[in-house]
Coordinates of C-alpha atoms in Angstrom, one line a residue:
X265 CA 27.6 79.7 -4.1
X266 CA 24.5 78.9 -3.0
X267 CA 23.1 82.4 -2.3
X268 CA 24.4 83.6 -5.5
X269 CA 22.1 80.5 -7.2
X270 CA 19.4 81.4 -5.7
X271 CA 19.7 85.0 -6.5
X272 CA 20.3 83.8 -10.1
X273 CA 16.9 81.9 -9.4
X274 CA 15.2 84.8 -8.5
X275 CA 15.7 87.2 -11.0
X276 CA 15.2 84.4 -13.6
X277 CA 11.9 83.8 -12.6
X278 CA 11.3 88.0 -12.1
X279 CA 9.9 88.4 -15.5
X280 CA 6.8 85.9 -16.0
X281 CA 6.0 86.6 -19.4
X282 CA 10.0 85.8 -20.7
X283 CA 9.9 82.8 -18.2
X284 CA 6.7 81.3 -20.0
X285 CA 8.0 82.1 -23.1
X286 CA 11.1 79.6 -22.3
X287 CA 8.8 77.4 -20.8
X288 CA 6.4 77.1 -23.5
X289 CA 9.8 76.6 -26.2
X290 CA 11.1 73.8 -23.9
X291 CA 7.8 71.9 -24.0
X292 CA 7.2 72.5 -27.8
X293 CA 10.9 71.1 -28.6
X294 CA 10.3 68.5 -26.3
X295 CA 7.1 67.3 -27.6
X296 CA 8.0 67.6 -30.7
X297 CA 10.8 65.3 -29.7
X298 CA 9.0 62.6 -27.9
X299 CA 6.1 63.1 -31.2
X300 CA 8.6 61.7 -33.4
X301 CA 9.8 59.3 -31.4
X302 CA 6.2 57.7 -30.8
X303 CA 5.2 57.8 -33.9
X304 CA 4.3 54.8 -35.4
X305 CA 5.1 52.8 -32.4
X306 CA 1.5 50.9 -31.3
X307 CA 0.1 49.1 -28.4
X308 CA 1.3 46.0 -29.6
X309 CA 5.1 47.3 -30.0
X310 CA 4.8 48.3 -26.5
X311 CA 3.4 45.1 -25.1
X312 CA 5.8 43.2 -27.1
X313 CA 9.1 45.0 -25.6
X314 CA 7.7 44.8 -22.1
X315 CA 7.7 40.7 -22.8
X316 CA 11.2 40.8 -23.9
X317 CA 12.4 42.7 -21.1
X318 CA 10.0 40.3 -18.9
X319 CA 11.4 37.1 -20.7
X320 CA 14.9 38.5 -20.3
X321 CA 14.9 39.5 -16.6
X322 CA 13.7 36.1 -16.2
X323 CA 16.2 34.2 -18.2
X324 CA 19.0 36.3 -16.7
X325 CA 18.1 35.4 -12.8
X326 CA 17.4 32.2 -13.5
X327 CA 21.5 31.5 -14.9
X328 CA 22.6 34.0 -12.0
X329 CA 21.0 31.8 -9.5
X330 CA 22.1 28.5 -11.7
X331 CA 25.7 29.3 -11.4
X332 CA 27.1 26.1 -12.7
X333 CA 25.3 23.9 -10.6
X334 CA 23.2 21.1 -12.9
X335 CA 20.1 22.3 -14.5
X336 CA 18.7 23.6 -17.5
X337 CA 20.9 25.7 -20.1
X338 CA 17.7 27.9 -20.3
X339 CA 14.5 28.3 -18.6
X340 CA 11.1 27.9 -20.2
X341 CA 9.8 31.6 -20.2
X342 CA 7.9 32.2 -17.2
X343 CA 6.4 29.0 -16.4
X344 CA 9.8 26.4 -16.5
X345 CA 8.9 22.9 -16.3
X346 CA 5.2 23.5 -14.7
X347 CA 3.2 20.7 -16.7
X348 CA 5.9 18.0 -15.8
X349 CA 5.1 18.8 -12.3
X350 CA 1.7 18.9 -12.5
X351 CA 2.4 15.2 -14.0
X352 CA 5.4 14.2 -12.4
X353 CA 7.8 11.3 -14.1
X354 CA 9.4 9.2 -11.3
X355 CA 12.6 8.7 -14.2
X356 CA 12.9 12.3 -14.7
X357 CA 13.5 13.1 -11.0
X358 CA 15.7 10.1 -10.5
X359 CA 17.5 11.6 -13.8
X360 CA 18.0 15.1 -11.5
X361 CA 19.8 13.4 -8.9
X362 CA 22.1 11.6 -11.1
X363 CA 22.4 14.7 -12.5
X364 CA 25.1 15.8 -10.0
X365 CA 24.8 17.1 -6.2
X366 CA 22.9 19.9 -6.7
X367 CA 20.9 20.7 -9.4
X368 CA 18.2 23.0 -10.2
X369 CA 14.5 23.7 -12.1
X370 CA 13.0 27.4 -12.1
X371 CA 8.9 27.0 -12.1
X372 CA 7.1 30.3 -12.5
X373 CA 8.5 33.1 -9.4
X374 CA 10.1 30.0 -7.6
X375 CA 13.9 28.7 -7.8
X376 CA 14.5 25.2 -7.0
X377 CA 17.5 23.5 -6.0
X378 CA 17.4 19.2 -5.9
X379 CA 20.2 17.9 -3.4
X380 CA 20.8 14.3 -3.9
X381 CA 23.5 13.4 -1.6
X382 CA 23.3 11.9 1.4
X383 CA 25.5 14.3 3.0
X384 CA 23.4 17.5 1.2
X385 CA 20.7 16.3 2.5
X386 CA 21.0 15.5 5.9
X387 CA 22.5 19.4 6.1
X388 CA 19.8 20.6 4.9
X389 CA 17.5 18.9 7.0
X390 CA 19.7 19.7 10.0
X391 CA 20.0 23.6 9.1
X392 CA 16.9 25.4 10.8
X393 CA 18.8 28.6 10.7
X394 CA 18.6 28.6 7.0
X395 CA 15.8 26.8 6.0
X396 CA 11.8 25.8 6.9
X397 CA 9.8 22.8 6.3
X398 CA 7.2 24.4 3.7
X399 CA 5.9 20.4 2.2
X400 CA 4.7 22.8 -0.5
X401 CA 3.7 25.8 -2.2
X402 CA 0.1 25.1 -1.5
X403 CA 0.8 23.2 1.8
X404 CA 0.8 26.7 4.0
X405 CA -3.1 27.0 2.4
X406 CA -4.5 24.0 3.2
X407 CA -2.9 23.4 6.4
X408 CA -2.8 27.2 7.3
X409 CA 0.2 29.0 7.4
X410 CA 0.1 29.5 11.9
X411 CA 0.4 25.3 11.4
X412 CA 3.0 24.2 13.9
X413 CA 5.1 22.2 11.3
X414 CA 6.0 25.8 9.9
X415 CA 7.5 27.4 13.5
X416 CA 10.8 27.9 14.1
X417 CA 13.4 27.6 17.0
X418 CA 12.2 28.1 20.0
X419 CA 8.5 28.2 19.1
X420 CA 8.9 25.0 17.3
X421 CA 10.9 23.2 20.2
X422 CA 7.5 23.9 22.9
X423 CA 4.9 22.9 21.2
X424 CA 6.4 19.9 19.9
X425 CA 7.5 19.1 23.6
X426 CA 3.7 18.9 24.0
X427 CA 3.4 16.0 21.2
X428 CA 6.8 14.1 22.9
X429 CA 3.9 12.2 24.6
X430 CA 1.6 11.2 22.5
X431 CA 3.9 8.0 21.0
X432 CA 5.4 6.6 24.0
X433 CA 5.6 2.8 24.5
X434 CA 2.2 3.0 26.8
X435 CA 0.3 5.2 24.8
X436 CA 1.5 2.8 21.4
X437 CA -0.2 0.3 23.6
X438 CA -3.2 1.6 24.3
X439 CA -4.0 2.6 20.5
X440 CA -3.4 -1.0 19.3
X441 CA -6.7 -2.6 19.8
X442 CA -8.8 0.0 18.1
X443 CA -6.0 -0.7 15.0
X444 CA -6.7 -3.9 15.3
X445 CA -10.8 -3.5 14.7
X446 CA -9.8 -1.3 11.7
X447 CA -7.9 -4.2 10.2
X448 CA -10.3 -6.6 11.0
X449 CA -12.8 -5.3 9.4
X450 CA -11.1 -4.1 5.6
X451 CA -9.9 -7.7 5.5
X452 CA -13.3 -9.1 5.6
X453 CA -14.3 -6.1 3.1
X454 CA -11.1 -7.1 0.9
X455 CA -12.3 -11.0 0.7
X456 CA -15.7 -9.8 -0.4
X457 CA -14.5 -7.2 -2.7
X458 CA -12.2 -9.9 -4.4
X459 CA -15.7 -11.7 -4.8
X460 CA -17.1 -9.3 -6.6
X461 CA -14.4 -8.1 -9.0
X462 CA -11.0 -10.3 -9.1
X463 CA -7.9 -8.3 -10.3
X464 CA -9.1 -5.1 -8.8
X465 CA -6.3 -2.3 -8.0
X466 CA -6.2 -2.1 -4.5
X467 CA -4.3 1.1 -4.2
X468 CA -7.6 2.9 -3.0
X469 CA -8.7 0.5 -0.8
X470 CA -4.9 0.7 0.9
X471 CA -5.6 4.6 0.8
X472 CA -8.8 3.8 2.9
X473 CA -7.9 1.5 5.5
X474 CA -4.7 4.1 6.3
X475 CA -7.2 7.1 6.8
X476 CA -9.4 4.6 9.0
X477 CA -6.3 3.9 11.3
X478 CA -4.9 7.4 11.5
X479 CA -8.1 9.1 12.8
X480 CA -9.3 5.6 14.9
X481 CA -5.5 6.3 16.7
X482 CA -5.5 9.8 16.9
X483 CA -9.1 10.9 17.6
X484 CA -10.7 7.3 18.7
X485 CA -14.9 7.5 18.6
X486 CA -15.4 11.0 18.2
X487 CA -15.7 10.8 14.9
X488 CA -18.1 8.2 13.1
X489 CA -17.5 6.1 10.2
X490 CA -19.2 7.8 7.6
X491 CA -17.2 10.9 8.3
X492 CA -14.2 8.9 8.3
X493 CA -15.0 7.1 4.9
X494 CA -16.0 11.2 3.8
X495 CA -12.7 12.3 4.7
X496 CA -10.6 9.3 3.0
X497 CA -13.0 9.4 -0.3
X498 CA -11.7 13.9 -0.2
X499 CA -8.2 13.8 0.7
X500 CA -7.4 12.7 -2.5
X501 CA -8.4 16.1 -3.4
X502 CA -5.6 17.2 -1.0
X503 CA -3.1 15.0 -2.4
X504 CA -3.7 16.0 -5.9
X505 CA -3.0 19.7 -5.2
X506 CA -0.1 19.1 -3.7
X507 CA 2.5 19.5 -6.7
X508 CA 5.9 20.5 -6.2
X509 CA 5.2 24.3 -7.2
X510 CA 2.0 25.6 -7.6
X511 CA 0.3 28.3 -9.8
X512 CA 0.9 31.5 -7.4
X513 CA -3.2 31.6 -6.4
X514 CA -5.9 29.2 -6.0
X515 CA -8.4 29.0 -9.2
X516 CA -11.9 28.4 -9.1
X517 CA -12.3 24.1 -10.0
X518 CA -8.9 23.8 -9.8
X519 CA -7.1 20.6 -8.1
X520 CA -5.9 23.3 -5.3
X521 CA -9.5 24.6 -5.0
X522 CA -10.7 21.0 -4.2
X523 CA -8.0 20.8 -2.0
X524 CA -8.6 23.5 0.0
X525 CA -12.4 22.9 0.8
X526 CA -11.2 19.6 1.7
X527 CA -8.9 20.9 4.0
X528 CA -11.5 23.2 5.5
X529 CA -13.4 20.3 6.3
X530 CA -11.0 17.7 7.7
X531 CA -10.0 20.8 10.0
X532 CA -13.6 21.1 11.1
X533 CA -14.3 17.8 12.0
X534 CA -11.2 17.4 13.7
X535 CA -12.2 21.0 15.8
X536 CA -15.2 18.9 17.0
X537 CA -13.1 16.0 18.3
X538 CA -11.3 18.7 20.4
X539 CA -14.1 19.7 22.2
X540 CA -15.6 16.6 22.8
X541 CA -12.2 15.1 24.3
X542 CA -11.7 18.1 26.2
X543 CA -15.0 17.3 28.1
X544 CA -14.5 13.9 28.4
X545 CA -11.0 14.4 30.2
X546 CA -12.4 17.3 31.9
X547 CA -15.3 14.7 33.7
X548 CA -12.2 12.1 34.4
X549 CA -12.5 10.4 31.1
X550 CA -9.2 7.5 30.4
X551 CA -7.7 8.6 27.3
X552 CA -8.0 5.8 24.4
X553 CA -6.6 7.8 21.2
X554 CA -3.4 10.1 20.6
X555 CA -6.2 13.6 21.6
X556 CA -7.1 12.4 24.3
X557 CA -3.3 11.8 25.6
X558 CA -2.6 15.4 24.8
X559 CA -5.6 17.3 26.1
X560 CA -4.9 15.2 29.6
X561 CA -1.7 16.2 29.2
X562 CA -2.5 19.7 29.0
X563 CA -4.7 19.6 32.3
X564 CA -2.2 18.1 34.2
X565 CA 0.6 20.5 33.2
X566 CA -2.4 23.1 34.8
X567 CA -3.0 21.1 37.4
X568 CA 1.3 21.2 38.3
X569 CA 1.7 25.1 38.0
X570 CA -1.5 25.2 40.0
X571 CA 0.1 23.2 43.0
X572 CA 3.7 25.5 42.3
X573 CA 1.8 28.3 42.7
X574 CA 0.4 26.8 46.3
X575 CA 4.2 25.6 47.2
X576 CA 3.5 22.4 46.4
X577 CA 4.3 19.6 43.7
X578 CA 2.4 17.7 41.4
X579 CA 2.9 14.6 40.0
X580 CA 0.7 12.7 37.2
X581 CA -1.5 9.5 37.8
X582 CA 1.8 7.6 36.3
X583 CA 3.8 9.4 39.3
X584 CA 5.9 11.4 36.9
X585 CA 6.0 15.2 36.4
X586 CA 4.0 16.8 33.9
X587 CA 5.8 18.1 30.8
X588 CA 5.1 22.3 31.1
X589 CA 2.9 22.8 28.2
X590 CA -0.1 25.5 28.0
X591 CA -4.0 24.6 26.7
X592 CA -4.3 25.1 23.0
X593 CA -7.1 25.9 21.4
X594 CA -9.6 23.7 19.6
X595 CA -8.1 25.1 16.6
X596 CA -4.6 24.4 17.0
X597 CA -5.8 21.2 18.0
X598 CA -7.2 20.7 14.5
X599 CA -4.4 22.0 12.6
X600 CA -1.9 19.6 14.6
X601 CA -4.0 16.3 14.3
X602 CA -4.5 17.2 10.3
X603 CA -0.8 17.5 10.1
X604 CA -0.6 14.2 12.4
X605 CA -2.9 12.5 9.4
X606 CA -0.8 14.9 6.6
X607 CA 2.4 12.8 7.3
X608 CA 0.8 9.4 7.7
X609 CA -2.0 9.2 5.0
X610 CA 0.1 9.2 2.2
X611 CA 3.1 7.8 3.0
X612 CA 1.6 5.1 4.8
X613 CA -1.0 4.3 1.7
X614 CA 2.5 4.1 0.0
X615 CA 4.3 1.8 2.1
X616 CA 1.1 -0.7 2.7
X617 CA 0.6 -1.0 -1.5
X618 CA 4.3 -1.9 -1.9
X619 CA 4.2 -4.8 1.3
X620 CA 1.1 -6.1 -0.4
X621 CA 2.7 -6.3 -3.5
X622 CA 6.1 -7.1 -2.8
X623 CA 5.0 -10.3 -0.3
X624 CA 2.5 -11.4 -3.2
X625 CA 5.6 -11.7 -5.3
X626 CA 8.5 -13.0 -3.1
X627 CA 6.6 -16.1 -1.2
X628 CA 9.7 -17.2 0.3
X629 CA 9.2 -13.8 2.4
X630 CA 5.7 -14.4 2.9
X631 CA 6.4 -17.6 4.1
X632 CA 8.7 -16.7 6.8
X633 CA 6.4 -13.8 7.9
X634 CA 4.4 -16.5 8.3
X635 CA 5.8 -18.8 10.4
X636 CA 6.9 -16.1 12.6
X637 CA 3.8 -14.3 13.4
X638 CA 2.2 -17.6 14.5
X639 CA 5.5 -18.6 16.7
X640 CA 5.3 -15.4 18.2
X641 CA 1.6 -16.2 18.9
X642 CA 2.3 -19.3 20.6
X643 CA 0.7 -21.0 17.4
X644 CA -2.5 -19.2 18.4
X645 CA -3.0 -17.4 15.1
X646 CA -6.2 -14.6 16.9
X647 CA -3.6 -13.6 19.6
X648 CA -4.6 -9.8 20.2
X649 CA -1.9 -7.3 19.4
X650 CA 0.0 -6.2 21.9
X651 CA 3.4 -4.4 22.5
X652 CA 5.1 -7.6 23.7
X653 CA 3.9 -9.5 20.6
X654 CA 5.3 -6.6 18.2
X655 CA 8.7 -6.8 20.2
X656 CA 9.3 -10.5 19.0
X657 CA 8.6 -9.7 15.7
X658 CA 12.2 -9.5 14.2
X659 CA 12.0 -10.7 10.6
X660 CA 8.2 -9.0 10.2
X661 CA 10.2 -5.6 11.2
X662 CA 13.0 -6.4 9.3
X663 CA 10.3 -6.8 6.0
X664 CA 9.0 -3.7 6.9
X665 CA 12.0 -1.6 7.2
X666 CA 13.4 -3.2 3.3
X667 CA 10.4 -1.9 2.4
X668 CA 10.4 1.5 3.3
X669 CA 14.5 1.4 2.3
X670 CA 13.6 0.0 -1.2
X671 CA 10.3 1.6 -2.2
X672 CA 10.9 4.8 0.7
X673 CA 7.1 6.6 0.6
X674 CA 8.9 10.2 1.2
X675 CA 11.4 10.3 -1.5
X676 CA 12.1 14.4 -0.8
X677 CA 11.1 16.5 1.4
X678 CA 10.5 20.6 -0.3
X679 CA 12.3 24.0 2.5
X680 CA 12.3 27.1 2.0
X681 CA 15.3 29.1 2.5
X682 CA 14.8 32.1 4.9
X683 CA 18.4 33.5 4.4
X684 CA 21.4 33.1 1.5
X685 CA 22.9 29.6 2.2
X686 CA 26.1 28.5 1.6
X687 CA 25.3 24.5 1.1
X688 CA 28.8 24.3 -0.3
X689 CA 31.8 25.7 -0.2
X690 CA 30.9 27.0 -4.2
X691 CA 27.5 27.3 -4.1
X692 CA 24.8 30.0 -2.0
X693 CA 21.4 29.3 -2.4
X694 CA 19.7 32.4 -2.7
X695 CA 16.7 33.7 0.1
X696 CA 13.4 32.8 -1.6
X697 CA 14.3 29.8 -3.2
X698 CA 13.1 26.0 -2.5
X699 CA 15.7 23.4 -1.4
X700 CA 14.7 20.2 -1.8
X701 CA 17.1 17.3 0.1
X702 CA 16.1 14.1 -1.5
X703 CA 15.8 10.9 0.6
X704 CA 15.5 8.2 -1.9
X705 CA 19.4 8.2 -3.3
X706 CA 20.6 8.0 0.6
X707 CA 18.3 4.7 0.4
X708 CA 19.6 3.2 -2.5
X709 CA 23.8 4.2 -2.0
X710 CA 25.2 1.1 -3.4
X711 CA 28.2 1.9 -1.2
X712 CA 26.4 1.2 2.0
X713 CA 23.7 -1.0 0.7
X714 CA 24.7 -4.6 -0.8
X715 CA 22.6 -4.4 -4.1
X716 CA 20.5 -2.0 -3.6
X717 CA 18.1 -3.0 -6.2
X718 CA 17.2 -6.2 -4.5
X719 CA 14.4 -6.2 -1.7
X720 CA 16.3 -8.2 0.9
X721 CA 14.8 -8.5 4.7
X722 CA 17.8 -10.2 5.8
X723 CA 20.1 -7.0 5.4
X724 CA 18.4 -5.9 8.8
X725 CA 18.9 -9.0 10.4
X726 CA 22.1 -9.5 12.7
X727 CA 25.1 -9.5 10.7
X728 CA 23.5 -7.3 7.8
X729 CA 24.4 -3.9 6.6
X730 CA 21.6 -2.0 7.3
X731 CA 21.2 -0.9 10.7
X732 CA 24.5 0.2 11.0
X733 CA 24.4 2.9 8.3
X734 CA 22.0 5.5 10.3
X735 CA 23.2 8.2 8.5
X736 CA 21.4 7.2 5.4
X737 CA 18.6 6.2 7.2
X738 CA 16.7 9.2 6.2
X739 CA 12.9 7.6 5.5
X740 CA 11.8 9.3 8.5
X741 CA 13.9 12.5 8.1
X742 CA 16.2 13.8 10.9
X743 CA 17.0 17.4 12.3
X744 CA 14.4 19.1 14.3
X745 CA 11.6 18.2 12.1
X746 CA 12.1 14.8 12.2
X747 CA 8.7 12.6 11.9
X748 CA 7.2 12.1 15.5
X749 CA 5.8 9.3 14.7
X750 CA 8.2 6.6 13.4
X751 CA 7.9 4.1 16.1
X752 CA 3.8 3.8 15.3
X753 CA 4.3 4.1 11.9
X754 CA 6.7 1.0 11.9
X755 CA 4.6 -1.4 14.2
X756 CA 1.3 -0.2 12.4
X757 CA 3.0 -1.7 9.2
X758 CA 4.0 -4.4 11.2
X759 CA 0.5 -5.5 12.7
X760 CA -1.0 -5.4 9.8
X761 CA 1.1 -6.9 7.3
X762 CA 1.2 -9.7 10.2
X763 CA -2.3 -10.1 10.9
X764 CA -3.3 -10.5 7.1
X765 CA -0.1 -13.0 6.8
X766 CA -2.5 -15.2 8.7
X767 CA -5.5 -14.1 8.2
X768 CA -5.2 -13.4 4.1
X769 CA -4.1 -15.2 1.2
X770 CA -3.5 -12.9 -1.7
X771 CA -2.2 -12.9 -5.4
X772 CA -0.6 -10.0 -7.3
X773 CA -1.7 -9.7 -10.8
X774 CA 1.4 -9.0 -12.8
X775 CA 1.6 -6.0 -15.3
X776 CA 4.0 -4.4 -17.3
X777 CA 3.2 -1.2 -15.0
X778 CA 3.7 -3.1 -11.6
X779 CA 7.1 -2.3 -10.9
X780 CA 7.0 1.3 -12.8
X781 CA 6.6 4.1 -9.9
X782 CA 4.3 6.6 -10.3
X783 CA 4.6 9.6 -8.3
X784 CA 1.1 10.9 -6.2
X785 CA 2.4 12.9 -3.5
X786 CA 4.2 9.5 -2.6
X787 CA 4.9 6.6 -4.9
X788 CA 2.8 3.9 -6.1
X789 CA 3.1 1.2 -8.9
X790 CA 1.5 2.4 -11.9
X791 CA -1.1 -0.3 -12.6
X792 CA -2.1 0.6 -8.8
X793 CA -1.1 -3.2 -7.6
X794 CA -4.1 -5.5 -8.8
X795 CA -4.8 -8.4 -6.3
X796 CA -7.4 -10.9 -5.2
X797 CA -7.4 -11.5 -1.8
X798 CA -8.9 -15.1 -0.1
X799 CA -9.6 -15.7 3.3
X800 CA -7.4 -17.9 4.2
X801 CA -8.4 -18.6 8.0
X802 CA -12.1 -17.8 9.5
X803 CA -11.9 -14.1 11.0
X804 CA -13.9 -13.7 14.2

């Protein structure tokens, strides 16, 4: 059959002139054809079919990927619900979760899936075999996309064995008095401030003092206080880009543009510290901030396969053995301590406006806090900080932890999915997508948690509720990417809000927006919680 085709072939294409003669008919018909059909069909015809097929395609992906679960009968052409999350309404999300387990928006080229169960949530979060942290879209631009919080598996599980350090009990110790400075001097700022301009939102200032604290702790002196104050006064610019999804690429004087210069300069300054903390430990330096912990603990893991190498074994000043962890570069350096300041600047700008607020407004609390911080002082009220003083602090924890339970900073927490997931037994979620778990349902399950509604310390307190449902402690997360550093975060709330206990008098001016959330990155009253704050003993 074949040979006889391709004899067939060949004495159909012998004679040239009959060959082009059927050629040339073919083409003619077929012009003629596709003439008719064209004609009177214009540009804008064209363009307008391609939109329909566009609009279509989309409408038809997003209801595959729906599949039942809660969400939107129909998608907003292309762009979904963008402008509600460039301007995010707390009630609309808390609307989502009610909405059932799993529910779903579609924003421009990304799928999202909300899970609002405790249970949903705490799979996601323990299911690295399915899903990444991404923050964000734009999260992988400003903290680059080699960032450590991104790795995976095995990757993920070194370097952060190299971080394990960096928030033990003696390092906590060491960062304390250096926190301690910081919050001496905004309180003296604050009292002059309130001077100045009574009523004044203090949500900024809150903002400021955090970003003071974080790099103080994590990169000590190397950086000076003008470039702290520079960095503080830009990361808002980081915090504004940072809506739930994105437009696909950065714009020219757009909130992600300003977010990204930002970025490129936190990460330079913090490229600096790196170097000058790896001389100072090099020349026998004593580390005072969370850099110089790591970089010395970088030398000595050199300094132990050094000695293997000889036959011999090495043990650290403290007499233990050196965790094995390689020297990063300056850069990684950077990258790490901006995620270090990523996770506390905003949530804990969050957490210190709502203990302001919420001790302002409930002096029976404040009152207790109070007495307890001077008994624990031995009634000497400028006690420095120390571990030993923090450990004695039971009701001032117990403050702190209804607060991050009733107003919790993180309230979800954006993955991507790296492979089809099956988060129930009904429902895949497709590679591509974003799964968000959200934390803030978990925190307010009025099955675990008598009234949730109600701020109430005591439900920490021996014989309460609260510590014994773990599972829906989820403010710090859990899983493999679970915050590193919850114990400091805690006991910085603690020192402060105990410090200005004594130190501070303060009233909240009441609005009609103080108790209405509004979402930035974190949440935040509305009105921005106006105060005016007294000294209310002499600070040294």
């Amino acid at each position: 059959m074949a040979t006889s085709t391709m004899a067939g072939a060949s004495n159909y294409s012998a004679d040239p002139v009959q060959a082009g003669d059927l050629s040339r008919g073919n083409w003619n018909q077929s012009s003629g054809f596709v003439g008719q059909l064209l004609a009177g069909v214009s540009g804008w015809t064209i363009l307008f079919t391609i939109l329909a097929v566009s609009v279509t395609y989309d409408q038809v992906m997003y209801i595959l990927n729906r599949k039942g679960i809660a969400g939107p009968t129909f998608k907003i052409p292309f762009m979904g619900p963008f402008l509600e999350s460039i301007n995010p309404v707390w009630e609309k999300y808390v609307a989502k979760w009610n909405s059932g387990p799993l529910s779903c928006v579609s924003v421009f080229h990304k799928f999202v899936v909300l899970a609002s169960t405790r249970d949903l949530s705490r799979k996601v979060l323990n299911s690295p075999q399915y899903v990444s942290p991404c923050v964000v879209d734009i999260a992988k631009k400003l903290l680059r996309p080699t960032n450590w919080v991104f790795l995976d598996g095995k990757a993920h599980i070194d370097y952060r064995r190299g971080l394990n350090g960096l928030f033990t009990r003696q390092a906590l110790a060491v960062y304390l008095p250096g926190q301690e400075e910081i919050y001496d001097r905004y309180f003296k700022r604050w009292v002059q401030l309130s001077k100045e301009k009574p009523e004044m939102a203090y949500m900024g200032e809150f903002r400021e003092i955090n970003c003071a604290v974080s790099c103080r702790t994590f990169v000590g002196h190397y950086m000076s206080d003008e470039i702290v104050k520079r960095i503080s006064d830009d990361y808002y610019c980081i915090t504004a880009a940072l809506d739930l999804v994105n437009f696909p690429i950065i714009i020219p004087f757009t909130r992600t543009w300003y977010g990204k210069k930002a970025a490129d300069m936190v990460l330079d300054e913090f490229e600096k510290c790196a170097v000058l903390s790896k001389e100072k430990i090099l020349a026998g330096g004593t580390p005072d901030c969370t850099l110089d912990f790591w970089v010395q603990a970088m030398f000595e893991s050199e300094k132990a396969k050094e000695a293997k190498e000889r036959g011999e074994e090495y043990l650290s000043p403290n007499g233990e053995k050196p965790p094995s962890i390689r020297i990063f570069t300056n850069y990684e350096i950077a990258q790490t301590l901006f995620t270090f300041l990523f996770a506390s600047q905003d949530a804990s700008s969050s957490a210190t406006t709502w203990m302001f607020q919420i001790l302002a407004d409930r002096p029976d609390v404040m009152e207790r806090v109070r007495e307890e911080q001077l008994a624990v002082r031995g009634g000497d009220p400028y006690k420095p900080l120390s571990m030993e003083l923090l450990d004695k602090m039971i009701y001032t924890r117990a403050v702190v932890k209804e607060t991050l339970r009733y107003r919790p900073p993180v309230t979800m927490v954006p993955y991507e999915v790296k492979k089809d997931f099956p988060v129930t037994p009904g429902y895949v979620i497709k590679k591509g997508s974003m799964v968000v778990p959200a934390l803030f349902p978990a925190l307010h399950d009025p099955e675990v948690y008598n009234r949730p509604e109600i701020f109430n310390p005591d439900r920490w307190l021996e014989g309460g509720e609260a510590e014994a449902a773990s599972k829906n402690w989820l403010v710090f997360g859990c899983g493999p990417h679970y915050c590193l550093g919850q114990t400091y975060a805690t006991l910085n709330f603690m020192a402060m809000i105990g410090k200005a206990s004594l130190m501070l008098d303060w009233d909240h001016h009441v609005t009609d927006l103080s108790e209405k959330i509004k979402v930035f990155a974190t949440i935040f009253p509305m009105d921005d919680c106006k105060l005016t704050i007294k000294e209310r003993l002499p600070m040294h």
